[in-house]
CSV table of C-alpha atoms in Angstrom, one decimal:
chain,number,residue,atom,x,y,z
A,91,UNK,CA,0.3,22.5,24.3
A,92,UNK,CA,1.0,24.7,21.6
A,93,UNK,CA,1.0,28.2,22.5
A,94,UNK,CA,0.5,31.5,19.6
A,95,UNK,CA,4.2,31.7,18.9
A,96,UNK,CA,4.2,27.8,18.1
A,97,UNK,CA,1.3,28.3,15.9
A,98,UNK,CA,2.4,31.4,13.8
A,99,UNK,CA,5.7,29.8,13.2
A,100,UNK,CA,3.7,26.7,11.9
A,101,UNK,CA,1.6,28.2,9.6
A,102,UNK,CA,4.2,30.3,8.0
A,103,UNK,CA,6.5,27.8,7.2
A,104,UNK,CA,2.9,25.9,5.8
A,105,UNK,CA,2.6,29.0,4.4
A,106,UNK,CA,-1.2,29.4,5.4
A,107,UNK,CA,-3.3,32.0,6.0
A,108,UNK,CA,-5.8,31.8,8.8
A,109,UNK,CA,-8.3,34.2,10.0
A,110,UNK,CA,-8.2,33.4,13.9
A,111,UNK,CA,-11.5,30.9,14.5
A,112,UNK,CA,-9.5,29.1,12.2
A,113,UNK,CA,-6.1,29.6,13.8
A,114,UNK,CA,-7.6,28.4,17.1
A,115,UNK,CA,-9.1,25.6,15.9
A,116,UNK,CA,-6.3,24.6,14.1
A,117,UNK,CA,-4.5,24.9,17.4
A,118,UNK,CA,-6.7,22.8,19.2
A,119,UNK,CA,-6.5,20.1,16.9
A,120,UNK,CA,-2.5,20.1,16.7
A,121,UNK,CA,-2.3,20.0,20.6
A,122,UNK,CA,-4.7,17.1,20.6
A,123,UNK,CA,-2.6,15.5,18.0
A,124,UNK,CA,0.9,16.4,19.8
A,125,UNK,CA,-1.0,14.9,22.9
A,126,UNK,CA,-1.6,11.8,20.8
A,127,UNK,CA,2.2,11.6,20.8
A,128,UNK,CA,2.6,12.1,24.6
A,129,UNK,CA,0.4,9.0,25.4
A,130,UNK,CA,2.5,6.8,23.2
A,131,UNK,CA,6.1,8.4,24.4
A,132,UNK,CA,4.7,7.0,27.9
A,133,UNK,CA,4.5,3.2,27.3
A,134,UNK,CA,7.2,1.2,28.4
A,135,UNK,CA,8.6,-0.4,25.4
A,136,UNK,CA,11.6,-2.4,27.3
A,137,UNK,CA,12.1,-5.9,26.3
A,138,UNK,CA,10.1,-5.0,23.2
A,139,UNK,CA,11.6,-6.0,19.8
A,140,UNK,CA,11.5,-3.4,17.4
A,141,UNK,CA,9.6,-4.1,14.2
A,142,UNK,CA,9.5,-3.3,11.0
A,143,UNK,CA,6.0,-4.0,10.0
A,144,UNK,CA,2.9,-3.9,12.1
A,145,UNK,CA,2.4,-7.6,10.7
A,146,UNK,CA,5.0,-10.5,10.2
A,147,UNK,CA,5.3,-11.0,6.2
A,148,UNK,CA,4.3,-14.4,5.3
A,149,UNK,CA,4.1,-16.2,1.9
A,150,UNK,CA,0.6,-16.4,1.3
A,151,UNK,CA,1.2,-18.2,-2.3
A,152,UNK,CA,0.3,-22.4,-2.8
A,153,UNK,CA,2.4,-24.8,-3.3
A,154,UNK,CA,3.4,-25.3,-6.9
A,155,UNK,CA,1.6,-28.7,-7.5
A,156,UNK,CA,1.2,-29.8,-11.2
A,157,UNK,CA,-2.2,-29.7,-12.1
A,158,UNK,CA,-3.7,-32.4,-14.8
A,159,UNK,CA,-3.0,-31.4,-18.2
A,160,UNK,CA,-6.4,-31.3,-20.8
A,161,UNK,CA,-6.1,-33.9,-23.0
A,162,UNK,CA,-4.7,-32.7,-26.3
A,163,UNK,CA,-8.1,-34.1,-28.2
A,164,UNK,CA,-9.9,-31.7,-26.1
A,165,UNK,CA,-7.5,-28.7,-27.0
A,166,UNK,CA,-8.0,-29.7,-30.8
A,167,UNK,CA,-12.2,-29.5,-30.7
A,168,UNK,CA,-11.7,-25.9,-29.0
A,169,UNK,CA,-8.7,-24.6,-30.8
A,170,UNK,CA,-9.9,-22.7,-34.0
A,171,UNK,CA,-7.2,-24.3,-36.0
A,172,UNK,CA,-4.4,-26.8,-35.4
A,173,UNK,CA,-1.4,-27.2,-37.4
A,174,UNK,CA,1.0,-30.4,-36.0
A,175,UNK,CA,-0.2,-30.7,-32.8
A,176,UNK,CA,0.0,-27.0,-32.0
A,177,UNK,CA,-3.0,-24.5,-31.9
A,178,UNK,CA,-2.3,-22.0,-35.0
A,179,UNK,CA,-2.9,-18.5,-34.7
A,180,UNK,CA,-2.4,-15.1,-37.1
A,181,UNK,CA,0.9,-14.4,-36.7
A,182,UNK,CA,1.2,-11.3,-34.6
A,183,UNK,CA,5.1,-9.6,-35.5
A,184,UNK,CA,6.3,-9.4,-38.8
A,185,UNK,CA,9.3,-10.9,-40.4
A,186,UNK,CA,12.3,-9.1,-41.7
């Protein structure tokens, strides 16, 4: 499928240097690609909606359902330190 010409052309623009095993192989594999190509020009895609996306996009995410709380005696017998009803902790940005 692609002839010498085709190839050269190619492989300047790639800007690659090929000793000719290599060309032909590379030749080979870029007509069996291109042929690839050929095969999927051929189906009928009439009455086919185009798509976007191989696979619809869903929302995959719960529903937000409150959860129970911990009860705040809990929270105080694993907090290090509590100071009214809030868990203290070293204070982390300094004040101007």
């Amino acid at each position: 499928m692609i002839d010498a010409a085709e190839l050269s052309h190619l492989m300047n623009l790639a800007r690659l240097e090929l000793g000719a095993d290599e060309a032909e192989q590379m030749r080979g594999e870029l007509s069996a690609i291109l042929g690839y190509f050929e095969q999927l020009q051929a189906v009928n895609t009439d009455g086919v909606e185009e798509m976007q996306r191989p696979v619809a996009l869903v929302n995959v995410m719960r529903d937000d359902v409150p959860a129970e709380l911990m009860p705040h005696s809990a929270l105080e017998h694993l907090a290090p330190a509590m100071q009214d009803g809030f868990v203290k902790v070293p204070r982390t940005v300094d004040a101007e």
